[in-house]
Coordinates of N, CA and C in Angstrom, one line a residue:
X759 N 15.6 -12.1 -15.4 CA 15.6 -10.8 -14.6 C 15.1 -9.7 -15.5
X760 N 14.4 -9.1 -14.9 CA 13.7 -7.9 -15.9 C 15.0 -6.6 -15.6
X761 N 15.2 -6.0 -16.6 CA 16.1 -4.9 -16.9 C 15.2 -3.7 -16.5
X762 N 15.9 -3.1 -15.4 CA 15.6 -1.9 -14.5 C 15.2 -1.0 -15.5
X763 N 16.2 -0.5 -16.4 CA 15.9 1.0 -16.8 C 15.0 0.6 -17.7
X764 N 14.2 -0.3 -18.6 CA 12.9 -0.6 -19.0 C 11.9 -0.7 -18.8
X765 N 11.7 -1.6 -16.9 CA 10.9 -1.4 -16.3 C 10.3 -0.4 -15.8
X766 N 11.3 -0.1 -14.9 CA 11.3 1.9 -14.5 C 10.3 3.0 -15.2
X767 N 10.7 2.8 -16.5 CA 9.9 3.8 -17.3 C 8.3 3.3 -17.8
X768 N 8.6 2.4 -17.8 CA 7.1 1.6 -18.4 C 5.7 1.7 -16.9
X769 N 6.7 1.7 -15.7 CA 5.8 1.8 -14.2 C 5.9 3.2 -14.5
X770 N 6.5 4.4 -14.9 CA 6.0 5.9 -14.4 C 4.5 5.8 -15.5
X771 N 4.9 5.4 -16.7 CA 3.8 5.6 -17.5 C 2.7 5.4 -16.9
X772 N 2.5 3.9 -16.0 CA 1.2 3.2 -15.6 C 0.5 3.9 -14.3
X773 N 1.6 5.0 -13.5 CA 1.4 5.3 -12.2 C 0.2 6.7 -13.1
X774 N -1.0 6.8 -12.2 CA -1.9 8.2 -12.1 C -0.8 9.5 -12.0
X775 N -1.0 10.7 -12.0 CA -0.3 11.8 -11.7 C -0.1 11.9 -10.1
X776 N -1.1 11.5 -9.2 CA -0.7 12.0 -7.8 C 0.8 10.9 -7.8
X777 N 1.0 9.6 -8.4 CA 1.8 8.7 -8.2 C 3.4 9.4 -8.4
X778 N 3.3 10.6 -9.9 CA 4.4 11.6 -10.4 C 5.0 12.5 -9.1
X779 N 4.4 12.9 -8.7 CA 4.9 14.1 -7.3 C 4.8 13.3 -5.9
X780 N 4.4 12.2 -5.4 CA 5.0 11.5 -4.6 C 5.6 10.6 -4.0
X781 N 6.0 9.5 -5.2 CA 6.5 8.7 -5.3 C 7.9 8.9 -6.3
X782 N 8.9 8.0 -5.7 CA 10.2 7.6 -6.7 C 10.3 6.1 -6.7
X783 N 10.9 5.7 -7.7 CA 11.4 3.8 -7.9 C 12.6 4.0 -7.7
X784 N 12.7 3.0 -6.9 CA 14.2 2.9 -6.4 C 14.0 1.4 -6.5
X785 N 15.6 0.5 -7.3 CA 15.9 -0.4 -7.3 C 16.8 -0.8 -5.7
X786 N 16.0 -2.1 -5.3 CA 16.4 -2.8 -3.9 C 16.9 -4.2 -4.1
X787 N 17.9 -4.3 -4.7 CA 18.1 -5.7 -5.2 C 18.1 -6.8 -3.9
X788 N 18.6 -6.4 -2.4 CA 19.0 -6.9 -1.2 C 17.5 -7.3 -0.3
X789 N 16.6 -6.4 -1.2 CA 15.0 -6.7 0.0 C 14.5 -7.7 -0.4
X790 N 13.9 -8.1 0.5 CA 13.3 -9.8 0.8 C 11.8 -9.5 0.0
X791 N 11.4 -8.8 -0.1 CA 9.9 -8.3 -0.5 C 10.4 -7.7 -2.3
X792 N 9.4 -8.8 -2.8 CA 9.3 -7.6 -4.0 C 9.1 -6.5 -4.5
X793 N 8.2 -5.9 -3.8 CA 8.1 -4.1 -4.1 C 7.2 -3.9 -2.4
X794 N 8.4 -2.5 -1.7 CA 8.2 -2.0 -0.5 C 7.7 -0.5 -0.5
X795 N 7.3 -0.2 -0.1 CA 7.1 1.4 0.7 C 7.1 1.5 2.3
X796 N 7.6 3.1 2.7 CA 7.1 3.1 4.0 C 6.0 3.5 4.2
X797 N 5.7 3.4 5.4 CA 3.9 3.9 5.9 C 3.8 5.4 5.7
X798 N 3.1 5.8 5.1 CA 2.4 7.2 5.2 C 3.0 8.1 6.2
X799 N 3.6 9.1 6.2 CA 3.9 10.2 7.5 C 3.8 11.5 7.4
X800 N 3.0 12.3 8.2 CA 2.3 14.0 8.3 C 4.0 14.5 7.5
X801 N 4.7 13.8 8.0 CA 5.9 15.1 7.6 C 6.6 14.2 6.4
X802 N 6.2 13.5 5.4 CA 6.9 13.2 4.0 C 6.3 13.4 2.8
X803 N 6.8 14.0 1.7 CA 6.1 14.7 0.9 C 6.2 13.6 0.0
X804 N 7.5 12.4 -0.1 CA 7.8 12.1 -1.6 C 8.4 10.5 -0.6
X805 N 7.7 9.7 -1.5 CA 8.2 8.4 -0.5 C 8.7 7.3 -1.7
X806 N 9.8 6.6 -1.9 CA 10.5 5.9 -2.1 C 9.4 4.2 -2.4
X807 N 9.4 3.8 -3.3 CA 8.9 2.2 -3.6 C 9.9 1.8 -4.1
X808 N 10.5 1.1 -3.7 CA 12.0 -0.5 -3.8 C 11.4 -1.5 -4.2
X809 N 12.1 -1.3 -5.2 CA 11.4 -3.2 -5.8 C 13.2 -4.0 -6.2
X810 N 12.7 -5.1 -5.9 CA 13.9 -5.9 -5.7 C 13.1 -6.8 -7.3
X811 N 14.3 -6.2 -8.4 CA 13.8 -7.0 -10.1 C 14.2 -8.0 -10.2
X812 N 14.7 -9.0 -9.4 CA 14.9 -10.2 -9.3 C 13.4 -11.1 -8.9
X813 N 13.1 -10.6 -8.0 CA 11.7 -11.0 -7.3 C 10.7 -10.7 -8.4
X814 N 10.8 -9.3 -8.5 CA 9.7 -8.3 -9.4 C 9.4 -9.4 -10.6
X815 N 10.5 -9.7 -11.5 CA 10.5 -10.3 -12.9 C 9.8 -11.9 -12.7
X816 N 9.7 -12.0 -11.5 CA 8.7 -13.1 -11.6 C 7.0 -13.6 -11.5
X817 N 7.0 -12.2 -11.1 CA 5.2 -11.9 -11.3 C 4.9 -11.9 -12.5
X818 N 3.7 -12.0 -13.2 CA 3.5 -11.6 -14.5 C 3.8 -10.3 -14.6
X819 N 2.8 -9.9 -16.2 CA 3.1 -8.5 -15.9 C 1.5 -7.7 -15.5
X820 N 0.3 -8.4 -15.8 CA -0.5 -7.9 -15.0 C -0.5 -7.6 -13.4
X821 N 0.1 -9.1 -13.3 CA 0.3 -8.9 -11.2 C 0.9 -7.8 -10.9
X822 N 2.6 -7.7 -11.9 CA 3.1 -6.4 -11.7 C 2.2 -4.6 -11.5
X823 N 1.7 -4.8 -12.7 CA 0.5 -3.8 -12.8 C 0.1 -3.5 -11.7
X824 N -0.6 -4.1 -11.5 CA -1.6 -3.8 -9.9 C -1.4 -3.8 -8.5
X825 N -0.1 -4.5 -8.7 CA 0.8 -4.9 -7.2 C 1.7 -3.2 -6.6
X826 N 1.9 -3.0 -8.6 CA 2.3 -1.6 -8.2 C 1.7 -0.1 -7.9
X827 N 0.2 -0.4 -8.7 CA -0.7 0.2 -8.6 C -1.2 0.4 -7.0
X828 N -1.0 -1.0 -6.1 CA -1.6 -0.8 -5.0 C -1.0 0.0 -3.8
X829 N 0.4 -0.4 -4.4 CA 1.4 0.7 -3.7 C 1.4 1.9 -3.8
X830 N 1.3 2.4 -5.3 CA 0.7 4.0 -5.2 C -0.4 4.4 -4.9
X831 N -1.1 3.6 -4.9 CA -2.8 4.5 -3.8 C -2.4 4.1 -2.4
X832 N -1.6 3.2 -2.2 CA -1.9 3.5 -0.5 C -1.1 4.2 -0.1
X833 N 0.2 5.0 -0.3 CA 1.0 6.1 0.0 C 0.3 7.3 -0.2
X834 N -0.1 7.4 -1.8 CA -0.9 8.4 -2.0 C -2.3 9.0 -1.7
X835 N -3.1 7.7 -1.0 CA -4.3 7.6 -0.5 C -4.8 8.0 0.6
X836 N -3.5 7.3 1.5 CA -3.6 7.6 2.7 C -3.2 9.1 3.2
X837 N -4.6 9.6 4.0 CA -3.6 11.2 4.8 C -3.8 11.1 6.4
X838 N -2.0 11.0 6.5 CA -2.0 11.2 7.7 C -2.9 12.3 8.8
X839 N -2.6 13.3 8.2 CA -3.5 14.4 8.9 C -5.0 14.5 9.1
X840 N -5.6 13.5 8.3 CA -7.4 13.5 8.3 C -7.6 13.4 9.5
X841 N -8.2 14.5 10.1 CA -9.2 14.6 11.4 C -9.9 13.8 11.8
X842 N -10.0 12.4 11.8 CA -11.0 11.3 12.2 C -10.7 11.2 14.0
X843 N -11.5 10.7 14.4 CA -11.6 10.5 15.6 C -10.1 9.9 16.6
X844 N -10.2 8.8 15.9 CA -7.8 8.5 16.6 C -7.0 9.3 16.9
X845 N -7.2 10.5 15.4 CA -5.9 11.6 15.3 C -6.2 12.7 16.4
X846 N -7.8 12.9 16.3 CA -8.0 14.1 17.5 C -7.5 13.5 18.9
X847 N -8.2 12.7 19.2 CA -7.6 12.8 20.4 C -6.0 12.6 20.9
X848 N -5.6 11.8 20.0 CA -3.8 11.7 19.8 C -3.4 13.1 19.8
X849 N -4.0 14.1 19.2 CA -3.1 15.4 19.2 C -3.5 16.2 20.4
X850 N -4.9 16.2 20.9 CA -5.5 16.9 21.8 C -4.8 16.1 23.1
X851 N -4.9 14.2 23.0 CA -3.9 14.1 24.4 C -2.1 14.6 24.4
X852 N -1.7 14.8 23.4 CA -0.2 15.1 23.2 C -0.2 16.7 23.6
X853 N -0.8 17.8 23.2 CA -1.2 18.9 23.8 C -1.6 18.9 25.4
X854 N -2.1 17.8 25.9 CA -2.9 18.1 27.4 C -1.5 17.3 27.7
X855 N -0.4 16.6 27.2 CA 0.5 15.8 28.0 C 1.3 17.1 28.5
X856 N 2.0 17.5 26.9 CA 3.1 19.2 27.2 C 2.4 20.2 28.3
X857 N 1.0 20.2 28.4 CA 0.5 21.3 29.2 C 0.7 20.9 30.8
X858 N 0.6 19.3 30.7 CA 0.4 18.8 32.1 C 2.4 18.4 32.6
X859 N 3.1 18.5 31.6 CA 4.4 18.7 31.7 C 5.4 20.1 32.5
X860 N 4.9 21.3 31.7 CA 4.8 22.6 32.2 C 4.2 22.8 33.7
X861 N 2.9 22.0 33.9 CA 2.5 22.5 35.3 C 3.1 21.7 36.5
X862 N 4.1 20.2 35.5 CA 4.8 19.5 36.8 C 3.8 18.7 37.6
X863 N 2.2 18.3 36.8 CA 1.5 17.3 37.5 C 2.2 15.7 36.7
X864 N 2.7 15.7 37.9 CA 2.9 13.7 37.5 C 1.3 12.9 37.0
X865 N 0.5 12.9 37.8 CA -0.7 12.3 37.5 C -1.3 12.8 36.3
X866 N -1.1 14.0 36.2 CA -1.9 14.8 35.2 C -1.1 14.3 33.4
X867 N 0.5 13.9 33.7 CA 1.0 13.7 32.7 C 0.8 12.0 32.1
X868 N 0.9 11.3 33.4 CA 0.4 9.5 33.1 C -1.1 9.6 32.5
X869 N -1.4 10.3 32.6 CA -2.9 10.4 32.1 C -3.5 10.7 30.8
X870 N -2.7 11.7 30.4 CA -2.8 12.6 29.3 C -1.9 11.4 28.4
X871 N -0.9 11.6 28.9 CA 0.3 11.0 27.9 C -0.5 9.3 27.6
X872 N -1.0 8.6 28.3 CA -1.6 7.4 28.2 C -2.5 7.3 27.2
X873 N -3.6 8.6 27.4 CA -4.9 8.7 26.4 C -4.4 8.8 25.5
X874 N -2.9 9.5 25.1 CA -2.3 10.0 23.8 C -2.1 8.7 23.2
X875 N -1.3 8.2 24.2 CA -0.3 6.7 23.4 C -1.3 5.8 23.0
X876 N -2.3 5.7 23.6 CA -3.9 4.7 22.9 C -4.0 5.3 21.6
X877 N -4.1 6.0 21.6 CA -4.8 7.0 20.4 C -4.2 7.0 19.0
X878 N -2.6 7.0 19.2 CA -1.7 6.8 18.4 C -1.5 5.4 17.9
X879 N -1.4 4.5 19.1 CA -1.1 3.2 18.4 C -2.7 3.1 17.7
X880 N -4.2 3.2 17.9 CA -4.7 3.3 17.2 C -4.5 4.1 15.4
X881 N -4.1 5.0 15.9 CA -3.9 5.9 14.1 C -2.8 4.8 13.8
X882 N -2.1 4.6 14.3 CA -0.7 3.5 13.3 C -1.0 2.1 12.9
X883 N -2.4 1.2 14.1 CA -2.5 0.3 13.3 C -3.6 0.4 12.2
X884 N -4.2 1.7 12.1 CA -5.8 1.9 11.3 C -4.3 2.2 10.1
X885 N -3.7 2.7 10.0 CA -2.8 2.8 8.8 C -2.0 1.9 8.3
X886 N -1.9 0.5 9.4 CA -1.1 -0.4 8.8 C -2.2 -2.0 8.4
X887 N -3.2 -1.6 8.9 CA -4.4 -2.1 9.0 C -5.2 -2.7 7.8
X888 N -6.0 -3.6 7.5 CA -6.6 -3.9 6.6 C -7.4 -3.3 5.7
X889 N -8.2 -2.4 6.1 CA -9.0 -1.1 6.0 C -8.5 -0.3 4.8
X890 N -7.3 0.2 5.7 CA -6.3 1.1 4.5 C -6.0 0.7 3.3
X891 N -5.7 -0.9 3.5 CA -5.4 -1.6 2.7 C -6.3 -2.5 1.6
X892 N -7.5 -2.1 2.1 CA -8.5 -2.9 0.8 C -9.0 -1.4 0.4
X893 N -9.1 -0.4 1.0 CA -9.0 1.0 0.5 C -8.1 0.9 -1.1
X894 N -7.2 0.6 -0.5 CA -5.6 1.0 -1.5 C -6.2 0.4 -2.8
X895 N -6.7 -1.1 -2.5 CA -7.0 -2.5 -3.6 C -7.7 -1.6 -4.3
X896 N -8.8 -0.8 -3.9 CA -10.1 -0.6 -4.6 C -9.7 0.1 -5.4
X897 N -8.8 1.0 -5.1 CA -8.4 2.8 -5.7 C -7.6 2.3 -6.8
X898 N -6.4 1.0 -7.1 CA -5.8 0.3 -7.6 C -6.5 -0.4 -8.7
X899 N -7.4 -1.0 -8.5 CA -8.6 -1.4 -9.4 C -9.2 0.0 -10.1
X900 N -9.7 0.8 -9.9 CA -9.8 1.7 -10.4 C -9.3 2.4 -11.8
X901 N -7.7 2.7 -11.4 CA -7.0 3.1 -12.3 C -6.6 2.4 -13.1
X902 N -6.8 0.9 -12.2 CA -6.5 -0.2 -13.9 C -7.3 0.0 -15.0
X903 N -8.7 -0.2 -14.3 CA -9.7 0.5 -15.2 C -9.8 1.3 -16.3
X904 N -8.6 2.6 -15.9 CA -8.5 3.2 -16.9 C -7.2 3.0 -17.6
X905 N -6.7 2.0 -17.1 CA -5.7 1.5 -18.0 C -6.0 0.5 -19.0
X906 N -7.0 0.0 -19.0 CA -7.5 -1.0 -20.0 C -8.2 -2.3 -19.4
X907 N -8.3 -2.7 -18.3 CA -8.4 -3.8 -17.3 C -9.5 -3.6 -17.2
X908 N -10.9 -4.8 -17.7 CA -11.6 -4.9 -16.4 C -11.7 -4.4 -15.1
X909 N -12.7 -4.3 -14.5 CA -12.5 -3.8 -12.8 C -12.6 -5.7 -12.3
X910 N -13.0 -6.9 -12.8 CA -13.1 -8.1 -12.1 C -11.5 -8.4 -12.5
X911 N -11.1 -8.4 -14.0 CA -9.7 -9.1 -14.4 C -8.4 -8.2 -13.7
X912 N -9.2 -7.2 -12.9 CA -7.8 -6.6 -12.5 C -8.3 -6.7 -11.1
X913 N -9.1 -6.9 -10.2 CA -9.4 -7.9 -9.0 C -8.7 -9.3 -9.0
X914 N -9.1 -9.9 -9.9 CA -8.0 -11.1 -9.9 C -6.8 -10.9 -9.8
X915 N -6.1 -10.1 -10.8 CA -4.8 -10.4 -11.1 C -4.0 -9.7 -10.0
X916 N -4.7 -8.9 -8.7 CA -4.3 -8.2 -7.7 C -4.2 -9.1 -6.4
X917 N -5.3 -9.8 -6.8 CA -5.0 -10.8 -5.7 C -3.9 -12.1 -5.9
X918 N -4.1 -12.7 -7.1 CA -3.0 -13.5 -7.5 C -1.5 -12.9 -7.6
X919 N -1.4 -11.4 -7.6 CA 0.2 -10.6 -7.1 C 0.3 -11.2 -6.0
X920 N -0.7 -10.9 -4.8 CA -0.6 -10.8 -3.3 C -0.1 -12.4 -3.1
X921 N -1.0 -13.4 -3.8 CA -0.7 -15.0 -3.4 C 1.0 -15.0 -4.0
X922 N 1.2 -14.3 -5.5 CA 2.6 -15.0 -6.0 C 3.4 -14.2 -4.9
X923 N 3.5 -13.1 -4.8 CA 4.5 -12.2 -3.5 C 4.6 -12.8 -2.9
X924 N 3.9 -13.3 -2.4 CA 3.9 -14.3 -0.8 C 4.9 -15.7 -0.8
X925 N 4.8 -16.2 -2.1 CA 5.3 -17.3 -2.5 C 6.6 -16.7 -2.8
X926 N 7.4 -16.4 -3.8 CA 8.4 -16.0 -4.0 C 9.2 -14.8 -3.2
X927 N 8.7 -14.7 -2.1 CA 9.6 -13.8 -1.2 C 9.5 -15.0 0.1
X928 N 9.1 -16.1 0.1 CA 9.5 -17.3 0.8 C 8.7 -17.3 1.9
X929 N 7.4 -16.5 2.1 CA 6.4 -16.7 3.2 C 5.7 -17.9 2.9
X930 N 5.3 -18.8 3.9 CA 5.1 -20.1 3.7 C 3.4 -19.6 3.9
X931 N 3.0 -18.7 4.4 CA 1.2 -18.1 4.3 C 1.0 -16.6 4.5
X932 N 0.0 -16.4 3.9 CA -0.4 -15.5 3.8 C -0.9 -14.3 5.2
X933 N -0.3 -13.5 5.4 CA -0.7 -12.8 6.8 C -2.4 -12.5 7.0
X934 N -2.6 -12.1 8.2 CA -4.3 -12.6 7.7 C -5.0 -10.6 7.3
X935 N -4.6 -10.1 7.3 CA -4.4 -8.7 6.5 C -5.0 -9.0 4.9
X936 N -3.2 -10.1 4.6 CA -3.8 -10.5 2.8 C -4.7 -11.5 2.7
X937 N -5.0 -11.9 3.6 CA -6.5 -13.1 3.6 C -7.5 -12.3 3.6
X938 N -7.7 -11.5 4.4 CA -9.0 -10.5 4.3 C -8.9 -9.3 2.5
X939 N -7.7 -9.3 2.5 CA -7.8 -8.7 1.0 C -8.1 -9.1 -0.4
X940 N -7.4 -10.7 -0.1 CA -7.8 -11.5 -1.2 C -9.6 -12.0 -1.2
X941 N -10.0 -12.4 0.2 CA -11.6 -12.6 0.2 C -11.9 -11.5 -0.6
X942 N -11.8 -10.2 -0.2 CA -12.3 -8.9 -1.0 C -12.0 -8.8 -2.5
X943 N -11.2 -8.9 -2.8 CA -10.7 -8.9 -4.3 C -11.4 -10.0 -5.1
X944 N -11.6 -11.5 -4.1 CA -12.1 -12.5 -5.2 C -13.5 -12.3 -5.3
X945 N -14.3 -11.9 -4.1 CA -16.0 -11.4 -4.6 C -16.0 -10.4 -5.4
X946 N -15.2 -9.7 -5.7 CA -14.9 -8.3 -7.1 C -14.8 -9.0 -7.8
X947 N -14.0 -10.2 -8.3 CA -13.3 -10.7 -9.4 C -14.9 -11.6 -9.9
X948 N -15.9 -12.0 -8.9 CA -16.3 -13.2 -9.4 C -15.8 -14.2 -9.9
X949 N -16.5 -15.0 -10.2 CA -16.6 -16.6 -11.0 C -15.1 -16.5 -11.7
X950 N -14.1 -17.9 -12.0 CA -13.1 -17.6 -12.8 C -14.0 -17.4 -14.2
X951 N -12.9 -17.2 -15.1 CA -13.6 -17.6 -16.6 C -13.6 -18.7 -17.0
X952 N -14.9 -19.3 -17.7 CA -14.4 -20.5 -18.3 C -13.2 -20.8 -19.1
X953 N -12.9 -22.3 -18.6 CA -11.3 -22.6 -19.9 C -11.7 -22.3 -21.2
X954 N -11.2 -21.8 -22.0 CA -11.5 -21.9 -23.6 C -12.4 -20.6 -23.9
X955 N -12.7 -19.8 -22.5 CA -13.5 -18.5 -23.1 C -12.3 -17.2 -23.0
X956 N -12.5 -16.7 -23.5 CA -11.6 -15.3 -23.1 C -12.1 -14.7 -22.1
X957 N -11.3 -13.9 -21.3 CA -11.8 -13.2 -20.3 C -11.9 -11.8 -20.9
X958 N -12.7 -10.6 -19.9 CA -13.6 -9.9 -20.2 C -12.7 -8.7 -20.3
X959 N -12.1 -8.2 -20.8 CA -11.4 -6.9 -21.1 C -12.1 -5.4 -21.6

């Protein structure tokens, strides 16, 4: 088992600055997942990652690297508030719901409130979505980058987190979210390396 207050400090080092002001490590010894966050939300400034060090200490420590890395771009990555097309109309139908609530039209409110509730469950699954989440991979790769990593050796070792997580938190397969992530990570990663060559650092 890897020793918290070691770990702990060695992940602030590795985290970018946006990672410093909105994220905290919180030890989760009881979660079934090796390292958690919640989804992105307009109203949280500072969001909690639980890592359960029993799980954690069995990744390497590159997988660790980047498994943690991916959790801080996607909290930090994602903004709730970006004006894209889902969020407008989710706010513009939530606004026409309260208006059509005030005037006491029943029809006017199934209407409004409907177009809203489309709109929303769109913005929640585009955030819980694939997208967001090979977004996160890419951003994650990145800062390995400037940690020392290859951009391919830290494509691999991001995807091989995702396979060992899966395995040692007792999922028998891969959700198809981390199938689409790992296809993306392995055309990054390219070719393995040959046995007996070193890989590319």
């Amino acid at each position: 088992m890897i020793n918290p207050d070691q770990e702990i400090p060695r992940l602030r080092e590795l985290m970018p600055a946006s990672g410093w002001m909105k994220t905290r490590i919180r030890s989760a010894p009881s979660q079934s997942q090796a390292i958690a966050t919640d989804a992105p939300r307009p109203w949280r400034s500072i969001y909690p990652l639980y890592i359960n060090f029993n799980l954690w200490g069995q990744l390497s420590v590159p997988e660790r690297d980047l498994l943690f890395l991916q959790h801080i771009s996607w909290v930090t990555g994602t903004n709730p508030l970006k004006l894209d097309v889902p969020r407008t109309v989710a706010a513009v139908g939530a606004a026409a719901t309260l208006f059509e609530i005030f005037q006491g039209n029943a029809v006017g409110i199934l209407m409004a409130g409907g177009v809203s509730a489309i709109a929303a469950t769109r913005v929640w699954r585009d955030s819980k979505g694939p997208s967001s989440k090979i977004m996160a991979d890419e951003a994650a790769i990145y800062v390995a980058q400037r940690r020392g990593y290859s951009r391919s050796d830290a494509a691999r070792h991001l995807a091989s987190a995702i396979e060992t997580a899966a395995r040692i938190e007792g999922r028998r397969s891969l959700a198809f979210n981390d199938v689409l992530r790992c296809q993306n990570l392995n055309a990054i990663a390219g070719p393995a390396p040959v046995v007996g060559q070193p890989a590319s650092r």
